[in-house]
Short mmCIF file of C-alpha atoms in Angstrom, two decimals:
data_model
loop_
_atom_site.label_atom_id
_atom_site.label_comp_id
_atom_site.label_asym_id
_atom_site.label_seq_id
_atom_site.Cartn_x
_atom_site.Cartn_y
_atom_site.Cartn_z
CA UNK A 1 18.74 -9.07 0.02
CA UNK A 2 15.68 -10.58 1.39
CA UNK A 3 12.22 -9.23 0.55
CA UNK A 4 9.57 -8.96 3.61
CA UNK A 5 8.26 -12.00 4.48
CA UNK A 6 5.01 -12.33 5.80
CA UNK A 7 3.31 -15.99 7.09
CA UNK A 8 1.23 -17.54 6.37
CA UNK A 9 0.02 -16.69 3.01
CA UNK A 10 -3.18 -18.07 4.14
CA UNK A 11 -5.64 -18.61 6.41
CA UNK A 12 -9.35 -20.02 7.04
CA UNK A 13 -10.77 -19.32 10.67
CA UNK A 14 -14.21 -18.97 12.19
CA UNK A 15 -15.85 -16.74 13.41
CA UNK A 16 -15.42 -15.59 17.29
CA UNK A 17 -11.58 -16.99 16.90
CA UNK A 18 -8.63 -15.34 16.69
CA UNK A 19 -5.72 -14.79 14.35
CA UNK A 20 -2.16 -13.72 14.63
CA UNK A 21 0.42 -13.47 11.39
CA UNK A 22 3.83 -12.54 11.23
CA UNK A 23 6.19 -10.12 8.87
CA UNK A 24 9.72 -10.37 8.64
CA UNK A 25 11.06 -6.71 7.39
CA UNK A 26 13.70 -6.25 4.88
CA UNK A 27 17.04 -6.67 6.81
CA UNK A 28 17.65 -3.44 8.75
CA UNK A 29 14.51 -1.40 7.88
CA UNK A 30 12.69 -0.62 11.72
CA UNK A 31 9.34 0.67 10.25
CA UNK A 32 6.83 -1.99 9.57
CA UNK A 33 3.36 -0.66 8.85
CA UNK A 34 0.42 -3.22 8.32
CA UNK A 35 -2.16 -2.47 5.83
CA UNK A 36 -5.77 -4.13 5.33
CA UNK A 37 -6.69 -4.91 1.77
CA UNK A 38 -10.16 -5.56 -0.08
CA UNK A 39 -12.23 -4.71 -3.22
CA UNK A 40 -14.15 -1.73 -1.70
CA UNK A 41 -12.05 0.22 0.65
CA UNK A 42 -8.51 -0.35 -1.05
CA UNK A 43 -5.90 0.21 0.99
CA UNK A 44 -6.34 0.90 4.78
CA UNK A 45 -3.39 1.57 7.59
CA UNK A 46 -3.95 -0.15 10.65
CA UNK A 47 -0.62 0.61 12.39
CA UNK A 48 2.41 1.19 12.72
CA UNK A 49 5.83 0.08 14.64
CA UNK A 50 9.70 1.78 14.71
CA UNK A 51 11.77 0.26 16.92
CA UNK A 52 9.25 -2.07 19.03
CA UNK A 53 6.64 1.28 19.16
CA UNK A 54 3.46 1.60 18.11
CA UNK A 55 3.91 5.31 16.62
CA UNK A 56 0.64 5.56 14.69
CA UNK A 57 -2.93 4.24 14.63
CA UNK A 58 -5.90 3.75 12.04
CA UNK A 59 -9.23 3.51 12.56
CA UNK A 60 -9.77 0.18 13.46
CA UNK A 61 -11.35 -1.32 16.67
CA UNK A 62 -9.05 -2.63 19.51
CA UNK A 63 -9.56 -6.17 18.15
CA UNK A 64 -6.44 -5.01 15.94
CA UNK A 65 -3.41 -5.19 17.62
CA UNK A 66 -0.23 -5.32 17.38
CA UNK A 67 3.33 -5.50 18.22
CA UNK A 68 7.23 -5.20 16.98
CA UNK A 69 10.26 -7.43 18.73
CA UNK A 70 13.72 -5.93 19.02
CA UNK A 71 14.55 -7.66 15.60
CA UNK A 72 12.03 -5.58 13.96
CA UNK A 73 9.97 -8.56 13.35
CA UNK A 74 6.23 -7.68 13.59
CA UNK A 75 3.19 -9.66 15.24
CA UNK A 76 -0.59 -8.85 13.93
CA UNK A 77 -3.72 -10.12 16.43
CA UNK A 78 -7.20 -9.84 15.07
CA UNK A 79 -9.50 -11.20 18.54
CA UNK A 80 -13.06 -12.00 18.09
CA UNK A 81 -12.86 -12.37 14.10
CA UNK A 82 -15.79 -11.25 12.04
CA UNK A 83 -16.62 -11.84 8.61
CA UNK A 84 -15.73 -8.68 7.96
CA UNK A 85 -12.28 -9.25 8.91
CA UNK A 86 -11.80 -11.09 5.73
CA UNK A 87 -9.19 -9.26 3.69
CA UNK A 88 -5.57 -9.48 2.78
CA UNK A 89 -3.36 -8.15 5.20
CA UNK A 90 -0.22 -6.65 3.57
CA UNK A 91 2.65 -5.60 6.26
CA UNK A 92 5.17 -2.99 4.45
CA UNK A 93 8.90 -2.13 5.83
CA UNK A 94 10.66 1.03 5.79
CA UNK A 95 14.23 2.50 7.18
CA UNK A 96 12.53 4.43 9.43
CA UNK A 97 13.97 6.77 11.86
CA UNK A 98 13.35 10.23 9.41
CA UNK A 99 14.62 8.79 6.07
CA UNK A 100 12.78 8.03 3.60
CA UNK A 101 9.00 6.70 3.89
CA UNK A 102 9.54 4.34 1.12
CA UNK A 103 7.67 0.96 1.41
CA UNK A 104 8.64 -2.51 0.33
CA UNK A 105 5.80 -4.54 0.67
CA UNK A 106 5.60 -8.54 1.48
CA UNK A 107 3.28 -10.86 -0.44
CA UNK A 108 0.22 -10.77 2.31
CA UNK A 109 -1.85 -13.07 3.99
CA UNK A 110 -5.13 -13.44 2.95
CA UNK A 111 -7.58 -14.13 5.93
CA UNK A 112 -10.94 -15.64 5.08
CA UNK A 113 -13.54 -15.85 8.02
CA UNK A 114 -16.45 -18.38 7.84
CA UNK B 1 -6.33 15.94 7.58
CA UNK B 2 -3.92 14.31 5.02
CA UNK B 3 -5.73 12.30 2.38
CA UNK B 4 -4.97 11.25 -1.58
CA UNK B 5 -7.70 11.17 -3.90
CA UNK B 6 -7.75 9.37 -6.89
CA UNK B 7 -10.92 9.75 -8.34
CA UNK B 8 -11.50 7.04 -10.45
CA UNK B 9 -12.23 3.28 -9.35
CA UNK B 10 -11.23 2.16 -13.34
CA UNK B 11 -10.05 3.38 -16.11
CA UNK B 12 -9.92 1.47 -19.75
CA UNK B 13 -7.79 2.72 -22.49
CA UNK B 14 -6.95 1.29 -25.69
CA UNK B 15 -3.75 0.00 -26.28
CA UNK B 16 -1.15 2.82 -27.96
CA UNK B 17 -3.84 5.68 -26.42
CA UNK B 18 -2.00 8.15 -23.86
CA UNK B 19 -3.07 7.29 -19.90
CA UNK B 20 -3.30 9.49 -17.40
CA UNK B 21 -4.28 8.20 -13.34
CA UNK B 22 -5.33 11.26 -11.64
CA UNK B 23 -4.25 11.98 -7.85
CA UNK B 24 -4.97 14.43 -5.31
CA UNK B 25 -3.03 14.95 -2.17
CA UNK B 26 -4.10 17.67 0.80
CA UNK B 27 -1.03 18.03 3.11
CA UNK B 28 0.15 21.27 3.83
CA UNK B 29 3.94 20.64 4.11
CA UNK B 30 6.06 19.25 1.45
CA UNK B 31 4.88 16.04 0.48
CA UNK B 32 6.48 12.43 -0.56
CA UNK B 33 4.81 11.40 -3.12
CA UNK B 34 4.68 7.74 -4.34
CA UNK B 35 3.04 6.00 -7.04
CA UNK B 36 2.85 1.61 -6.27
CA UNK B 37 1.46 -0.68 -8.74
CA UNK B 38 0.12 -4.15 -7.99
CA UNK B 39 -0.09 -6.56 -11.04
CA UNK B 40 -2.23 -9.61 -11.17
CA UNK B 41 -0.28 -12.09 -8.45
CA UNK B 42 2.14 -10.08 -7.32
CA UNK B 43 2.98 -7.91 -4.91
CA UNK B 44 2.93 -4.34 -4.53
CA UNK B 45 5.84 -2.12 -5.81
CA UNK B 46 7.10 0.83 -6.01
CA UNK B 47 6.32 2.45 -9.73
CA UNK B 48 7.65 5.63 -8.91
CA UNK B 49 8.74 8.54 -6.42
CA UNK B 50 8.08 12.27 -7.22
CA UNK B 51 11.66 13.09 -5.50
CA UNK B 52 13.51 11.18 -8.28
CA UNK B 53 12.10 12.49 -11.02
CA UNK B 54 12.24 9.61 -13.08
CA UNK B 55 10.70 7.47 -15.87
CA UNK B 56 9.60 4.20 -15.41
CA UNK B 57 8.09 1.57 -17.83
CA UNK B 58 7.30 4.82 -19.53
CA UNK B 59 5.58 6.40 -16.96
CA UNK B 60 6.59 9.84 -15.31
CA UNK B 61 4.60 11.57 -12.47
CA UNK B 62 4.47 15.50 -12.02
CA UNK B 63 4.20 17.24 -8.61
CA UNK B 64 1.90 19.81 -8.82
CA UNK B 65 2.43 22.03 -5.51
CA UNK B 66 -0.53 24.34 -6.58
CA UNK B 67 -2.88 22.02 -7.56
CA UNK B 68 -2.01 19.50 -5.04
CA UNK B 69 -1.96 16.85 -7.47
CA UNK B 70 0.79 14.13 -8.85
CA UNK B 71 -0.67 12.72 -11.68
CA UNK B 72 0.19 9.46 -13.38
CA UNK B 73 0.85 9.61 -17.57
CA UNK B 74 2.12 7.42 -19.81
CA UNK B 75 2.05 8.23 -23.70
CA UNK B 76 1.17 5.46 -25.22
CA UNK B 77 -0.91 2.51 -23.28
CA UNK B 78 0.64 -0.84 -23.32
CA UNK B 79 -1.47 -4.63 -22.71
CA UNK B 80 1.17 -5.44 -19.51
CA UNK B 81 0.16 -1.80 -18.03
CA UNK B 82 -2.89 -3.42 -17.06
CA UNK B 83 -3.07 -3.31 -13.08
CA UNK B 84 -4.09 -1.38 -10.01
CA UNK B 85 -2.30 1.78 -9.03
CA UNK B 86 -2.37 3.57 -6.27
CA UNK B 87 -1.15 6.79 -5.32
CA UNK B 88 0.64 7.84 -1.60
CA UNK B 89 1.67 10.42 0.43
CA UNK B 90 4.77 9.67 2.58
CA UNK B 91 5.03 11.31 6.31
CA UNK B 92 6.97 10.76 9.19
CA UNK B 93 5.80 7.35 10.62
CA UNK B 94 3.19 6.16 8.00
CA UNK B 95 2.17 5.88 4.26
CA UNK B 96 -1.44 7.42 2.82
CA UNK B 97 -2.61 5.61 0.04
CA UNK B 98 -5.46 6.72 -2.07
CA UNK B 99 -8.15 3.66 -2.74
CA UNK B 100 -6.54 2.94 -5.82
CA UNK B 101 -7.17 2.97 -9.50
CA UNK B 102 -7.69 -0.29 -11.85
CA UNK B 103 -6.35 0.19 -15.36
CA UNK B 104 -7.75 -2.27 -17.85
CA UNK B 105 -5.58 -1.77 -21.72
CA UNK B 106 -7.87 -2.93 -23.82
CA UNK B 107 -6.55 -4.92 -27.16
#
């Protein structure tokens, strides 16, 4: 069984662009959740998607968005990239649906802003 | 508001010493707990989940319902333990993880 995929693995953009990257869930899991990564804050939940619905937000401006397609794939958008936006992004699939909330993570894509 | 704790950035043991990564949950229904472990390069994994009860690589996880806490203990510290941890709390549409623990084995 295929792991999640995410793409790419990396990235180099400038500042004032904007990004969009990709997960691929585990074959029928309809949660995908994406995650920001980096040294100080850990772990932080920007959103998440069940069956092509955003069903919960973090705290993270409206440059963040995102979206889910009816094959559970899932689409991240950072607009207006900062430097602070530099971070590995981790997306993370789950069944979904009121089973169990366990997460299988993908490899990430590691954004660097200059 | 639901939030894990895990109240120390790093941790170094020496290796054969007992570990022990400390976690704090506050939810007031009955939690899914998770423990995920990210090694150097690779992705992060599931370690273990409170509602299996299991041991992994040696380590075992308690759920503490009165002192809101799921700690993390292994008995005797090995050099490939060396990694970052994190605890979670499982709900209905996301995952809470706590900012995560680094634990260095020292030789």
């Amino acid at each position: 069984k295929a792991g999640v995929t995410q793409t790419p693995r990396y990235l180099i953009k400038t500042r004032g662009q904007q990004v969009t990257l990709s997960c691929s869930p585990i074959s029928g899991h309809r949660s995908v959740s994406w995650y920001q990564q980096t040294p100080g804050q850990g772990l932080q939940f920007l959103f998440e998607y069940f069956s092509e619905t955003q069903r919960n937000k973090g705290n993270f401006p409206g440059r963040f968005s995102g979206r889910q397609f009816s094959n559970s794939r899932s689409e991240m958008n950072v607009s207006t990239l900062e430097l602070g936006d530099s971070a590995l992004y981790l997306c993370a699939s789950s069944l979904g649906g009121g089973g169990s909330t366990e997460a299988f993570f993908g490899q990430g894509t590691r954004l660097t802003v200059v | 508001a639901q939030r894990v704790t895990q109240p120390e950035k790093l941790l170094s043991v020496f290796k054969g010493a007992p570990v022990e990564l400390k976690c704090n949950y506050s939810y007031s229904g009955s939690p899914e707990l998770f423990w995920y472990v990210q090694y150097s390069r690779q992705r992060l994994q599931l370690l273990l989940r409170h509602i299996s009860r299991e041991s992994i690589k040696g380590f075992t996880a308690d759920l503490n319902k009165g002192e809101t806490s799921f700690h993390l203990k292994k008995p005797f510290a090995q050099e490939e333990d060396s990694a970052m941890y994190y605890c979670a709390l499982g709900l209905d549409d996301k995952i809470i993880f706590g900012k995560g623990t680094r634990l260095h084995i020292l030789p």
